[in-house]
Amino acid sequence: MVVIRGATTINEDTPDEIRAAVKELLEQIELRNMIARDEIVSIVFSSTSDIHSYYPAKAAREAGFEGASLFSAQEPEIDGSLKLCIRTMLFVEKNIQPKHLYLRGAKVLRKDIAEKINVAIDGPAGSGKSTIAKALANDYKILYLDTGAMYRACALKALEKGIDLSSECEVEELIRHLTLEVKYEEGTQKTYLDGADVSDKIRTPEISMAASTVSRYPFVRLKMAEKQREIASGISCVLDGRDIGTFVLPTADFKFFLTASPEVRAERRKRELESKGYTVDFEQLKEEIVRRDQQDMNRAIAPLKQAEDAILIDTSAMTIEEVLQAIKKKIQEKI
Ligand code: DC
């Protein structure tokens, strides 16, 4: 006897969605494990507490699995659990190495056996991309890489060394010898520059503008992109930045481009900086944001741009939760 596990998600709690999802899941499990229907002794289902419209066991019977003893149960409501999810366990009279199967949104439940997913979230400063990327990575329990932090670290080094930022040669020479490391401490990204943790130091408005300036230079971009690809290779992750969908990971499975009006973005940045103890002027901040957008959009290499296949979301009038749900819905629809 072997036990095969599987899970899938639906987009809406309707009988049709449940029937289609259960049929697909069971048929795929049969196919992948090369089992015959009469070898299945029993199938047990559990569904999350937001599913009420149909019994998965009934859907299985209708899909032709009536020869096995079928059973469904509902799971308790668990904070942060994947929504609209149906899990299954098949007891099969066969001696094989089971191939468990996680489909659609449930792929994120078993990253060890499911395919890896890369999510690119690009957009201008204050569009909400880092908050969303962080929350998404946390929900899916996958890695989050804030690529802006890397350009910020380059800028910090240049400012500390008193380099003329308008001199491409000087910046290039400096970046050539810089040791930049991204580490994860208790799930939080930390940026280390020449061995020192600079994660907080790189968050000032001065560094924001300087990061935008040094990130124009091809040498800096190529070096950072190479590092970003290295970190993202082989694992499921969410990267946020300006050029992830167009340049760093052009084949990312999911691409989003977030925007918001300059006023909303400046207001968000103001609140963020004030919460860290900085005193900021709204008008000045707005002007800086617009200037930074211009600089990021108009550079020659890998500018801030929406990838053709990216989904555009204007977050101006949306809450963080609304943006997060919109993105998760798109992801779950596709996988
Ligand atoms: O996302 P952020 O505000 O931390 O980024 C700071 C600057 O770094 C931004 O103005 C432009 C640059 N940057 C970039 O050119 N490409 C990225 N992928 C991320 C940031």
JSON list of N, CA, C and O in Angstrom, two decimals, residues 229-282:
[
{"chain": "A", "resi": 229, "resn": "ARG", "atom": "N", "xyz": [20.61, 37.49, -10.11]},
{"chain": "A", "resi": 229, "resn": "ARG", "atom": "CA", "xyz": [20.26, 36.22, -10.79]},
{"chain": "A", "resi": 229, "resn": "ARG", "atom": "C", "xyz": [20.83, 35.04, -10.02]},
{"chain": "A", "resi": 229, "resn": "ARG", "atom": "O", "xyz": [20.20, 33.99, -9.90]},
{"chain": "A", "resi": 230, "resn": "GLU", "atom": "N", "xyz": [22.03, 35.24, -9.49]},
{"chain": "A", "resi": 230, "resn": "GLU", "atom": "CA", "xyz": [22.69, 34.17, -8.72]},
{"chain": "A", "resi": 230, "resn": "GLU", "atom": "C", "xyz": [21.84, 33.82, -7.48]},
{"chain": "A", "resi": 230, "resn": "GLU", "atom": "O", "xyz": [21.59, 32.66, -7.19]},
{"chain": "A", "resi": 231, "resn": "ILE", "atom": "N", "xyz": [21.38, 34.86, -6.78]},
{"chain": "A", "resi": 231, "resn": "ILE", "atom": "CA", "xyz": [20.58, 34.64, -5.56]},
{"chain": "A", "resi": 231, "resn": "ILE", "atom": "C", "xyz": [19.26, 33.95, -5.93]},
{"chain": "A", "resi": 231, "resn": "ILE", "atom": "O", "xyz": [18.81, 33.04, -5.25]},
{"chain": "A", "resi": 232, "resn": "ALA", "atom": "N", "xyz": [18.66, 34.38, -7.05]},
{"chain": "A", "resi": 232, "resn": "ALA", "atom": "CA", "xyz": [17.32, 33.86, -7.42]},
{"chain": "A", "resi": 232, "resn": "ALA", "atom": "C", "xyz": [17.36, 32.50, -8.10]},
{"chain": "A", "resi": 232, "resn": "ALA", "atom": "O", "xyz": [16.34, 31.84, -8.19]},
{"chain": "A", "resi": 233, "resn": "SER", "atom": "N", "xyz": [18.55, 32.07, -8.54]},
{"chain": "A", "resi": 233, "resn": "SER", "atom": "CA", "xyz": [18.58, 30.85, -9.35]},
{"chain": "A", "resi": 233, "resn": "SER", "atom": "C", "xyz": [18.22, 29.61, -8.53]},
{"chain": "A", "resi": 233, "resn": "SER", "atom": "O", "xyz": [18.68, 29.44, -7.41]},
{"chain": "A", "resi": 234, "resn": "GLY", "atom": "N", "xyz": [17.37, 28.81, -9.10]},
{"chain": "A", "resi": 234, "resn": "GLY", "atom": "CA", "xyz": [17.04, 27.51, -8.50]},
{"chain": "A", "resi": 234, "resn": "GLY", "atom": "C", "xyz": [16.08, 27.55, -7.32]},
{"chain": "A", "resi": 234, "resn": "GLY", "atom": "O", "xyz": [15.77, 26.52, -6.75]},
{"chain": "A", "resi": 235, "resn": "ILE", "atom": "N", "xyz": [15.62, 28.73, -6.91]},
{"chain": "A", "resi": 235, "resn": "ILE", "atom": "CA", "xyz": [14.67, 28.76, -5.78]},
{"chain": "A", "resi": 235, "resn": "ILE", "atom": "C", "xyz": [13.45, 29.62, -6.14]},
{"chain": "A", "resi": 235, "resn": "ILE", "atom": "O", "xyz": [13.54, 30.47, -7.01]},
{"chain": "A", "resi": 236, "resn": "SER", "atom": "N", "xyz": [12.38, 29.38, -5.41]},
{"chain": "A", "resi": 236, "resn": "SER", "atom": "CA", "xyz": [11.20, 30.23, -5.60]},
{"chain": "A", "resi": 236, "resn": "SER", "atom": "C", "xyz": [11.45, 31.55, -4.88]},
{"chain": "A", "resi": 236, "resn": "SER", "atom": "O", "xyz": [11.92, 31.56, -3.75]},
{"chain": "A", "resi": 237, "resn": "CYS", "atom": "N", "xyz": [11.16, 32.65, -5.56]},
{"chain": "A", "resi": 237, "resn": "CYS", "atom": "CA", "xyz": [11.44, 33.94, -4.92]},
{"chain": "A", "resi": 237, "resn": "CYS", "atom": "C", "xyz": [10.60, 35.07, -5.52]},
{"chain": "A", "resi": 237, "resn": "CYS", "atom": "O", "xyz": [10.05, 34.93, -6.60]},
{"chain": "A", "resi": 238, "resn": "VAL", "atom": "N", "xyz": [10.55, 36.15, -4.76]},
{"chain": "A", "resi": 238, "resn": "VAL", "atom": "CA", "xyz": [9.92, 37.39, -5.23]},
{"chain": "A", "resi": 238, "resn": "VAL", "atom": "C", "xyz": [11.01, 38.45, -5.25]},
{"chain": "A", "resi": 238, "resn": "VAL", "atom": "O", "xyz": [11.68, 38.66, -4.23]},
{"chain": "A", "resi": 239, "resn": "LEU", "atom": "N", "xyz": [11.20, 39.08, -6.39]},
{"chain": "A", "resi": 239, "resn": "LEU", "atom": "CA", "xyz": [12.21, 40.15, -6.48]},
{"chain": "A", "resi": 239, "resn": "LEU", "atom": "C", "xyz": [11.49, 41.45, -6.77]},
{"chain": "A", "resi": 239, "resn": "LEU", "atom": "O", "xyz": [10.59, 41.47, -7.61]},
{"chain": "A", "resi": 240, "resn": "ASP", "atom": "N", "xyz": [11.87, 42.52, -6.09]},
{"chain": "A", "resi": 240, "resn": "ASP", "atom": "CA", "xyz": [11.28, 43.80, -6.46]},
{"chain": "A", "resi": 240, "resn": "ASP", "atom": "C", "xyz": [12.37, 44.77, -6.89]},
{"chain": "A", "resi": 240, "resn": "ASP", "atom": "O", "xyz": [13.51, 44.67, -6.47]},
{"chain": "A", "resi": 241, "resn": "GLY", "atom": "N", "xyz": [12.00, 45.63, -7.84]},
{"chain": "A", "resi": 241, "resn": "GLY", "atom": "CA", "xyz": [12.99, 46.58, -8.35]},
{"chain": "A", "resi": 241, "resn": "GLY", "atom": "C", "xyz": [12.42, 47.42, -9.47]},
{"chain": "A", "resi": 241, "resn": "GLY", "atom": "O", "xyz": [11.24, 47.82, -9.42]},
{"chain": "A", "resi": 242, "resn": "ARG", "atom": "N", "xyz": [13.26, 47.72, -10.45]},
{"chain": "A", "resi": 242, "resn": "ARG", "atom": "CA", "xyz": [12.85, 48.54, -11.59]},
{"chain": "A", "resi": 242, "resn": "ARG", "atom": "C", "xyz": [12.90, 47.76, -12.89]},
{"chain": "A", "resi": 242, "resn": "ARG", "atom": "O", "xyz": [12.20, 48.07, -13.83]},
{"chain": "A", "resi": 243, "resn": "ASP", "atom": "N", "xyz": [13.79, 46.76, -12.92]},
{"chain": "A", "resi": 243, "resn": "ASP", "atom": "CA", "xyz": [14.10, 46.08, -14.18]},
{"chain": "A", "resi": 243, "resn": "ASP", "atom": "C", "xyz": [14.03, 44.56, -14.04]},
{"chain": "A", "resi": 243, "resn": "ASP", "atom": "O", "xyz": [14.65, 43.85, -14.81]},
{"chain": "A", "resi": 244, "resn": "ILE", "atom": "N", "xyz": [13.32, 44.08, -13.05]},
{"chain": "A", "resi": 244, "resn": "ILE", "atom": "CA", "xyz": [13.32, 42.62, -12.81]},
{"chain": "A", "resi": 244, "resn": "ILE", "atom": "C", "xyz": [12.63, 41.90, -13.97]},
{"chain": "A", "resi": 244, "resn": "ILE", "atom": "O", "xyz": [13.17, 40.96, -14.55]},
{"chain": "A", "resi": 245, "resn": "GLY", "atom": "N", "xyz": [11.44, 42.39, -14.34]},
{"chain": "A", "resi": 245, "resn": "GLY", "atom": "CA", "xyz": [10.69, 41.74, -15.41]},
{"chain": "A", "resi": 245, "resn": "GLY", "atom": "C", "xyz": [11.28, 41.94, -16.79]},
{"chain": "A", "resi": 245, "resn": "GLY", "atom": "O", "xyz": [11.04, 41.16, -17.71]},
{"chain": "A", "resi": 246, "resn": "THR", "atom": "N", "xyz": [12.05, 43.01, -16.97]},
{"chain": "A", "resi": 246, "resn": "THR", "atom": "CA", "xyz": [12.57, 43.31, -18.31]},
{"chain": "A", "resi": 246, "resn": "THR", "atom": "C", "xyz": [14.00, 42.83, -18.51]},
{"chain": "A", "resi": 246, "resn": "THR", "atom": "O", "xyz": [14.41, 42.51, -19.60]},
{"chain": "A", "resi": 247, "resn": "PHE", "atom": "N", "xyz": [14.79, 42.81, -17.42]},
{"chain": "A", "resi": 247, "resn": "PHE", "atom": "CA", "xyz": [16.22, 42.57, -17.59]},
{"chain": "A", "resi": 247, "resn": "PHE", "atom": "C", "xyz": [16.80, 41.48, -16.69]},
{"chain": "A", "resi": 247, "resn": "PHE", "atom": "O", "xyz": [17.50, 40.59, -17.15]},
{"chain": "A", "resi": 248, "resn": "VAL", "atom": "N", "xyz": [16.48, 41.53, -15.40]},
{"chain": "A", "resi": 248, "resn": "VAL", "atom": "CA", "xyz": [17.11, 40.58, -14.47]},
{"chain": "A", "resi": 248, "resn": "VAL", "atom": "C", "xyz": [16.52, 39.17, -14.67]},
{"chain": "A", "resi": 248, "resn": "VAL", "atom": "O", "xyz": [17.26, 38.21, -14.87]},
{"chain": "A", "resi": 249, "resn": "LEU", "atom": "N", "xyz": [15.19, 39.07, -14.64]},
{"chain": "A", "resi": 249, "resn": "LEU", "atom": "CA", "xyz": [14.53, 37.77, -14.83]},
{"chain": "A", "resi": 249, "resn": "LEU", "atom": "C", "xyz": [13.46, 37.92, -15.92]},
{"chain": "A", "resi": 249, "resn": "LEU", "atom": "O", "xyz": [12.27, 37.88, -15.63]},
{"chain": "A", "resi": 250, "resn": "PRO", "atom": "N", "xyz": [13.89, 38.08, -17.18]},
{"chain": "A", "resi": 250, "resn": "PRO", "atom": "CA", "xyz": [12.87, 38.29, -18.23]},
{"chain": "A", "resi": 250, "resn": "PRO", "atom": "C", "xyz": [11.94, 37.11, -18.41]},
{"chain": "A", "resi": 250, "resn": "PRO", "atom": "O", "xyz": [10.86, 37.25, -18.97]},
{"chain": "A", "resi": 251, "resn": "THR", "atom": "N", "xyz": [12.34, 35.93, -17.90]},
{"chain": "A", "resi": 251, "resn": "THR", "atom": "CA", "xyz": [11.44, 34.77, -18.05]},
{"chain": "A", "resi": 251, "resn": "THR", "atom": "C", "xyz": [10.70, 34.46, -16.74]},
{"chain": "A", "resi": 251, "resn": "THR", "atom": "O", "xyz": [10.20, 33.35, -16.57]},
{"chain": "A", "resi": 252, "resn": "ALA", "atom": "N", "xyz": [10.64, 35.43, -15.85]},
{"chain": "A", "resi": 252, "resn": "ALA", "atom": "CA", "xyz": [9.92, 35.21, -14.57]},
{"chain": "A", "resi": 252, "resn": "ALA", "atom": "C", "xyz": [8.50, 34.72, -14.86]},
{"chain": "A", "resi": 252, "resn": "ALA", "atom": "O", "xyz": [7.87, 35.13, -15.84]},
{"chain": "A", "resi": 253, "resn": "ASP", "atom": "N", "xyz": [8.00, 33.83, -14.00]},
{"chain": "A", "resi": 253, "resn": "ASP", "atom": "CA", "xyz": [6.67, 33.24, -14.23]},
{"chain": "A", "resi": 253, "resn": "ASP", "atom": "C", "xyz": [5.57, 34.28, -14.07]},
{"chain": "A", "resi": 253, "resn": "ASP", "atom": "O", "xyz": [4.53, 34.21, -14.71]},
{"chain": "A", "resi": 254, "resn": "PHE", "atom": "N", "xyz": [5.79, 35.23, -13.17]},
{"chain": "A", "resi": 254, "resn": "PHE", "atom": "CA", "xyz": [4.76, 36.23, -12.89]},
{"chain": "A", "resi": 254, "resn": "PHE", "atom": "C", "xyz": [5.41, 37.60, -12.83]},
{"chain": "A", "resi": 254, "resn": "PHE", "atom": "O", "xyz": [6.43, 37.78, -12.15]},
{"chain": "A", "resi": 255, "resn": "LYS", "atom": "N", "xyz": [4.80, 38.54, -13.55]},
{"chain": "A", "resi": 255, "resn": "LYS", "atom": "CA", "xyz": [5.38, 39.90, -13.57]},
{"chain": "A", "resi": 255, "resn": "LYS", "atom": "C", "xyz": [4.28, 40.90, -13.24]},
{"chain": "A", "resi": 255, "resn": "LYS", "atom": "O", "xyz": [3.20, 40.87, -13.86]},
{"chain": "A", "resi": 256, "resn": "PHE", "atom": "N", "xyz": [4.59, 41.77, -12.32]},
{"chain": "A", "resi": 256, "resn": "PHE", "atom": "CA", "xyz": [3.65, 42.82, -11.96]},
{"chain": "A", "resi": 256, "resn": "PHE", "atom": "C", "xyz": [4.36, 44.16, -12.03]},
{"chain": "A", "resi": 256, "resn": "PHE", "atom": "O", "xyz": [5.56, 44.24, -11.72]},
{"chain": "A", "resi": 257, "resn": "PHE", "atom": "N", "xyz": [3.61, 45.18, -12.43]},
{"chain": "A", "resi": 257, "resn": "PHE", "atom": "CA", "xyz": [4.18, 46.53, -12.44]},
{"chain": "A", "resi": 257, "resn": "PHE", "atom": "C", "xyz": [3.23, 47.40, -11.64]},
{"chain": "A", "resi": 257, "resn": "PHE", "atom": "O", "xyz": [2.06, 47.57, -11.99]},
{"chain": "A", "resi": 258, "resn": "LEU", "atom": "N", "xyz": [3.72, 47.89, -10.50]},
{"chain": "A", "resi": 258, "resn": "LEU", "atom": "CA", "xyz": [2.86, 48.70, -9.63]},
{"chain": "A", "resi": 258, "resn": "LEU", "atom": "C", "xyz": [3.13, 50.18, -9.88]},
{"chain": "A", "resi": 258, "resn": "LEU", "atom": "O", "xyz": [4.28, 50.59, -10.04]},
{"chain": "A", "resi": 259, "resn": "THR", "atom": "N", "xyz": [2.06, 50.95, -9.87]},
{"chain": "A", "resi": 259, "resn": "THR", "atom": "CA", "xyz": [2.22, 52.40, -9.97]},
{"chain": "A", "resi": 259, "resn": "THR", "atom": "C", "xyz": [1.31, 53.05, -8.94]},
{"chain": "A", "resi": 259, "resn": "THR", "atom": "O", "xyz": [0.47, 52.39, -8.34]},
{"chain": "A", "resi": 260, "resn": "ALA", "atom": "N", "xyz": [1.46, 54.35, -8.79]},
{"chain": "A", "resi": 260, "resn": "ALA", "atom": "CA", "xyz": [0.54, 55.17, -7.97]},
{"chain": "A", "resi": 260, "resn": "ALA", "atom": "C", "xyz": [0.88, 56.61, -8.33]},
{"chain": "A", "resi": 260, "resn": "ALA", "atom": "O", "xyz": [1.98, 56.88, -8.84]},
{"chain": "A", "resi": 261, "resn": "SER", "atom": "N", "xyz": [-0.03, 57.51, -8.05]},
{"chain": "A", "resi": 261, "resn": "SER", "atom": "CA", "xyz": [0.23, 58.90, -8.40]},
{"chain": "A", "resi": 261, "resn": "SER", "atom": "C", "xyz": [1.41, 59.41, -7.56]},
{"chain": "A", "resi": 261, "resn": "SER", "atom": "O", "xyz": [1.65, 58.92, -6.45]},
{"chain": "A", "resi": 262, "resn": "PRO", "atom": "N", "xyz": [2.13, 60.43, -8.07]},
{"chain": "A", "resi": 262, "resn": "PRO", "atom": "CA", "xyz": [3.27, 60.97, -7.30]},
{"chain": "A", "resi": 262, "resn": "PRO", "atom": "C", "xyz": [2.84, 61.45, -5.91]},
{"chain": "A", "resi": 262, "resn": "PRO", "atom": "O", "xyz": [3.58, 61.29, -4.94]},
{"chain": "A", "resi": 263, "resn": "GLU", "atom": "N", "xyz": [1.62, 62.02, -5.80]},
{"chain": "A", "resi": 263, "resn": "GLU", "atom": "CA", "xyz": [1.15, 62.52, -4.50]},
{"chain": "A", "resi": 263, "resn": "GLU", "atom": "C", "xyz": [1.03, 61.37, -3.50]},
{"chain": "A", "resi": 263, "resn": "GLU", "atom": "O", "xyz": [1.51, 61.46, -2.38]},
{"chain": "A", "resi": 264, "resn": "VAL", "atom": "N", "xyz": [0.39, 60.30, -3.94]},
{"chain": "A", "resi": 264, "resn": "VAL", "atom": "CA", "xyz": [0.20, 59.15, -3.05]},
{"chain": "A", "resi": 264, "resn": "VAL", "atom": "C", "xyz": [1.56, 58.56, -2.68]},
{"chain": "A", "resi": 264, "resn": "VAL", "atom": "O", "xyz": [1.82, 58.22, -1.51]},
{"chain": "A", "resi": 265, "resn": "ARG", "atom": "N", "xyz": [2.44, 58.47, -3.65]},
{"chain": "A", "resi": 265, "resn": "ARG", "atom": "CA", "xyz": [3.76, 57.87, -3.38]},
{"chain": "A", "resi": 265, "resn": "ARG", "atom": "C", "xyz": [4.57, 58.73, -2.41]},
{"chain": "A", "resi": 265, "resn": "ARG", "atom": "O", "xyz": [5.23, 58.22, -1.50]},
{"chain": "A", "resi": 266, "resn": "ALA", "atom": "N", "xyz": [4.48, 60.05, -2.60]},
{"chain": "A", "resi": 266, "resn": "ALA", "atom": "CA", "xyz": [5.22, 60.95, -1.70]},
{"chain": "A", "resi": 266, "resn": "ALA", "atom": "C", "xyz": [4.65, 60.85, -0.28]},
{"chain": "A", "resi": 266, "resn": "ALA", "atom": "O", "xyz": [5.39, 60.86, 0.71]},
{"chain": "A", "resi": 267, "resn": "GLU", "atom": "N", "xyz": [3.33, 60.74, -0.19]},
{"chain": "A", "resi": 267, "resn": "GLU", "atom": "CA", "xyz": [2.68, 60.64, 1.11]},
{"chain": "A", "resi": 267, "resn": "GLU", "atom": "C", "xyz": [3.13, 59.34, 1.83]},
{"chain": "A", "resi": 267, "resn": "GLU", "atom": "O", "xyz": [3.45, 59.36, 3.02]},
{"chain": "A", "resi": 268, "resn": "ARG", "atom": "N", "xyz": [3.19, 58.25, 1.06]},
{"chain": "A", "resi": 268, "resn": "ARG", "atom": "CA", "xyz": [3.62, 56.97, 1.66]},
{"chain": "A", "resi": 268, "resn": "ARG", "atom": "C", "xyz": [5.06, 57.07, 2.15]},
{"chain": "A", "resi": 268, "resn": "ARG", "atom": "O", "xyz": [5.40, 56.62, 3.23]},
{"chain": "A", "resi": 269, "resn": "ARG", "atom": "N", "xyz": [5.93, 57.65, 1.30]},
{"chain": "A", "resi": 269, "resn": "ARG", "atom": "CA", "xyz": [7.33, 57.79, 1.69]},
{"chain": "A", "resi": 269, "resn": "ARG", "atom": "C", "xyz": [7.49, 58.68, 2.92]},
{"chain": "A", "resi": 269, "resn": "ARG", "atom": "O", "xyz": [8.31, 58.44, 3.80]},
{"chain": "A", "resi": 270, "resn": "LYS", "atom": "N", "xyz": [6.65, 59.73, 2.97]},
{"chain": "A", "resi": 270, "resn": "LYS", "atom": "CA", "xyz": [6.71, 60.67, 4.10]},
{"chain": "A", "resi": 270, "resn": "LYS", "atom": "C", "xyz": [6.41, 59.91, 5.39]},
{"chain": "A", "resi": 270, "resn": "LYS", "atom": "O", "xyz": [7.15, 60.00, 6.37]},
{"chain": "A", "resi": 271, "resn": "ARG", "atom": "N", "xyz": [5.33, 59.14, 5.35]},
{"chain": "A", "resi": 271, "resn": "ARG", "atom": "CA", "xyz": [4.93, 58.38, 6.55]},
{"chain": "A", "resi": 271, "resn": "ARG", "atom": "C", "xyz": [6.03, 57.39, 6.94]},
{"chain": "A", "resi": 271, "resn": "ARG", "atom": "O", "xyz": [6.37, 57.26, 8.11]},
{"chain": "A", "resi": 272, "resn": "GLU", "atom": "N", "xyz": [6.60, 56.74, 5.94]},
{"chain": "A", "resi": 272, "resn": "GLU", "atom": "CA", "xyz": [7.64, 55.73, 6.20]},
{"chain": "A", "resi": 272, "resn": "GLU", "atom": "C", "xyz": [8.86, 56.40, 6.85]},
{"chain": "A", "resi": 272, "resn": "GLU", "atom": "O", "xyz": [9.39, 55.91, 7.86]},
{"chain": "A", "resi": 273, "resn": "LEU", "atom": "N", "xyz": [9.27, 57.55, 6.30]},
{"chain": "A", "resi": 273, "resn": "LEU", "atom": "CA", "xyz": [10.46, 58.23, 6.83]},
{"chain": "A", "resi": 273, "resn": "LEU", "atom": "C", "xyz": [10.17, 58.79, 8.22]},
{"chain": "A", "resi": 273, "resn": "LEU", "atom": "O", "xyz": [11.01, 58.70, 9.12]},
{"chain": "A", "resi": 274, "resn": "GLU", "atom": "N", "xyz": [8.96, 59.35, 8.39]},
{"chain": "A", "resi": 274, "resn": "GLU", "atom": "CA", "xyz": [8.62, 59.91, 9.70]},
{"chain": "A", "resi": 274, "resn": "GLU", "atom": "C", "xyz": [8.60, 58.82, 10.77]},
{"chain": "A", "resi": 274, "resn": "GLU", "atom": "O", "xyz": [9.02, 59.04, 11.90]},
{"chain": "A", "resi": 275, "resn": "SER", "atom": "N", "xyz": [8.14, 57.64, 10.38]},
{"chain": "A", "resi": 275, "resn": "SER", "atom": "CA", "xyz": [8.10, 56.54, 11.37]},
{"chain": "A", "resi": 275, "resn": "SER", "atom": "C", "xyz": [9.52, 56.13, 11.79]},
{"chain": "A", "resi": 275, "resn": "SER", "atom": "O", "xyz": [9.72, 55.52, 12.82]},
{"chain": "A", "resi": 276, "resn": "LYS", "atom": "N", "xyz": [10.50, 56.49, 10.95]},
{"chain": "A", "resi": 276, "resn": "LYS", "atom": "CA", "xyz": [11.88, 56.17, 11.31]},
{"chain": "A", "resi": 276, "resn": "LYS", "atom": "C", "xyz": [12.57, 57.37, 11.98]},
{"chain": "A", "resi": 276, "resn": "LYS", "atom": "O", "xyz": [13.78, 57.37, 12.16]},
{"chain": "A", "resi": 277, "resn": "GLY", "atom": "N", "xyz": [11.80, 58.41, 12.25]},
{"chain": "A", "resi": 277, "resn": "GLY", "atom": "CA", "xyz": [12.35, 59.53, 12.99]},
{"chain": "A", "resi": 277, "resn": "GLY", "atom": "C", "xyz": [12.87, 60.68, 12.15]},
{"chain": "A", "resi": 277, "resn": "GLY", "atom": "O", "xyz": [13.42, 61.65, 12.66]},
{"chain": "A", "resi": 278, "resn": "TYR", "atom": "N", "xyz": [12.71, 60.63, 10.79]},
{"chain": "A", "resi": 278, "resn": "TYR", "atom": "CA", "xyz": [13.17, 61.73, 9.95]},
{"chain": "A", "resi": 278, "resn": "TYR", "atom": "C", "xyz": [12.08, 62.79, 9.83]},
{"chain": "A", "resi": 278, "resn": "TYR", "atom": "O", "xyz": [10.89, 62.47, 9.82]},
{"chain": "A", "resi": 279, "resn": "THR", "atom": "N", "xyz": [12.48, 64.07, 9.74]},
{"chain": "A", "resi": 279, "resn": "THR", "atom": "CA", "xyz": [11.52, 65.13, 9.47]},
{"chain": "A", "resi": 279, "resn": "THR", "atom": "C", "xyz": [11.60, 65.42, 7.98]},
{"chain": "A", "resi": 279, "resn": "THR", "atom": "O", "xyz": [12.69, 65.68, 7.46]},
{"chain": "A", "resi": 280, "resn": "VAL", "atom": "N", "xyz": [10.47, 65.36, 7.29]},
{"chain": "A", "resi": 280, "resn": "VAL", "atom": "CA", "xyz": [10.52, 65.55, 5.84]},
{"chain": "A", "resi": 280, "resn": "VAL", "atom": "C", "xyz": [9.47, 66.53, 5.36]},
{"chain": "A", "resi": 280, "resn": "VAL", "atom": "O", "xyz": [8.41, 66.67, 5.96]},
{"chain": "A", "resi": 281, "resn": "ASP", "atom": "N", "xyz": [9.79, 67.21, 4.25]},
{"chain": "A", "resi": 281, "resn": "ASP", "atom": "CA", "xyz": [8.87, 68.16, 3.67]},
{"chain": "A", "resi": 281, "resn": "ASP", "atom": "C", "xyz": [8.17, 67.47, 2.49]},
{"chain": "A", "resi": 281, "resn": "ASP", "atom": "O", "xyz": [8.83, 66.94, 1.59]},
{"chain": "A", "resi": 282, "resn": "PHE", "atom": "N", "xyz": [6.84, 67.49, 2.51]},
{"chain": "A", "resi": 282, "resn": "PHE", "atom": "CA", "xyz": [6.06, 66.76, 1.50]},
{"chain": "A", "resi": 282, "resn": "PHE", "atom": "C", "xyz": [6.41, 67.18, 0.08]},
{"chain": "A", "resi": 282, "resn": "PHE", "atom": "O", "xyz": [6.68, 66.35, -0.79]}
]
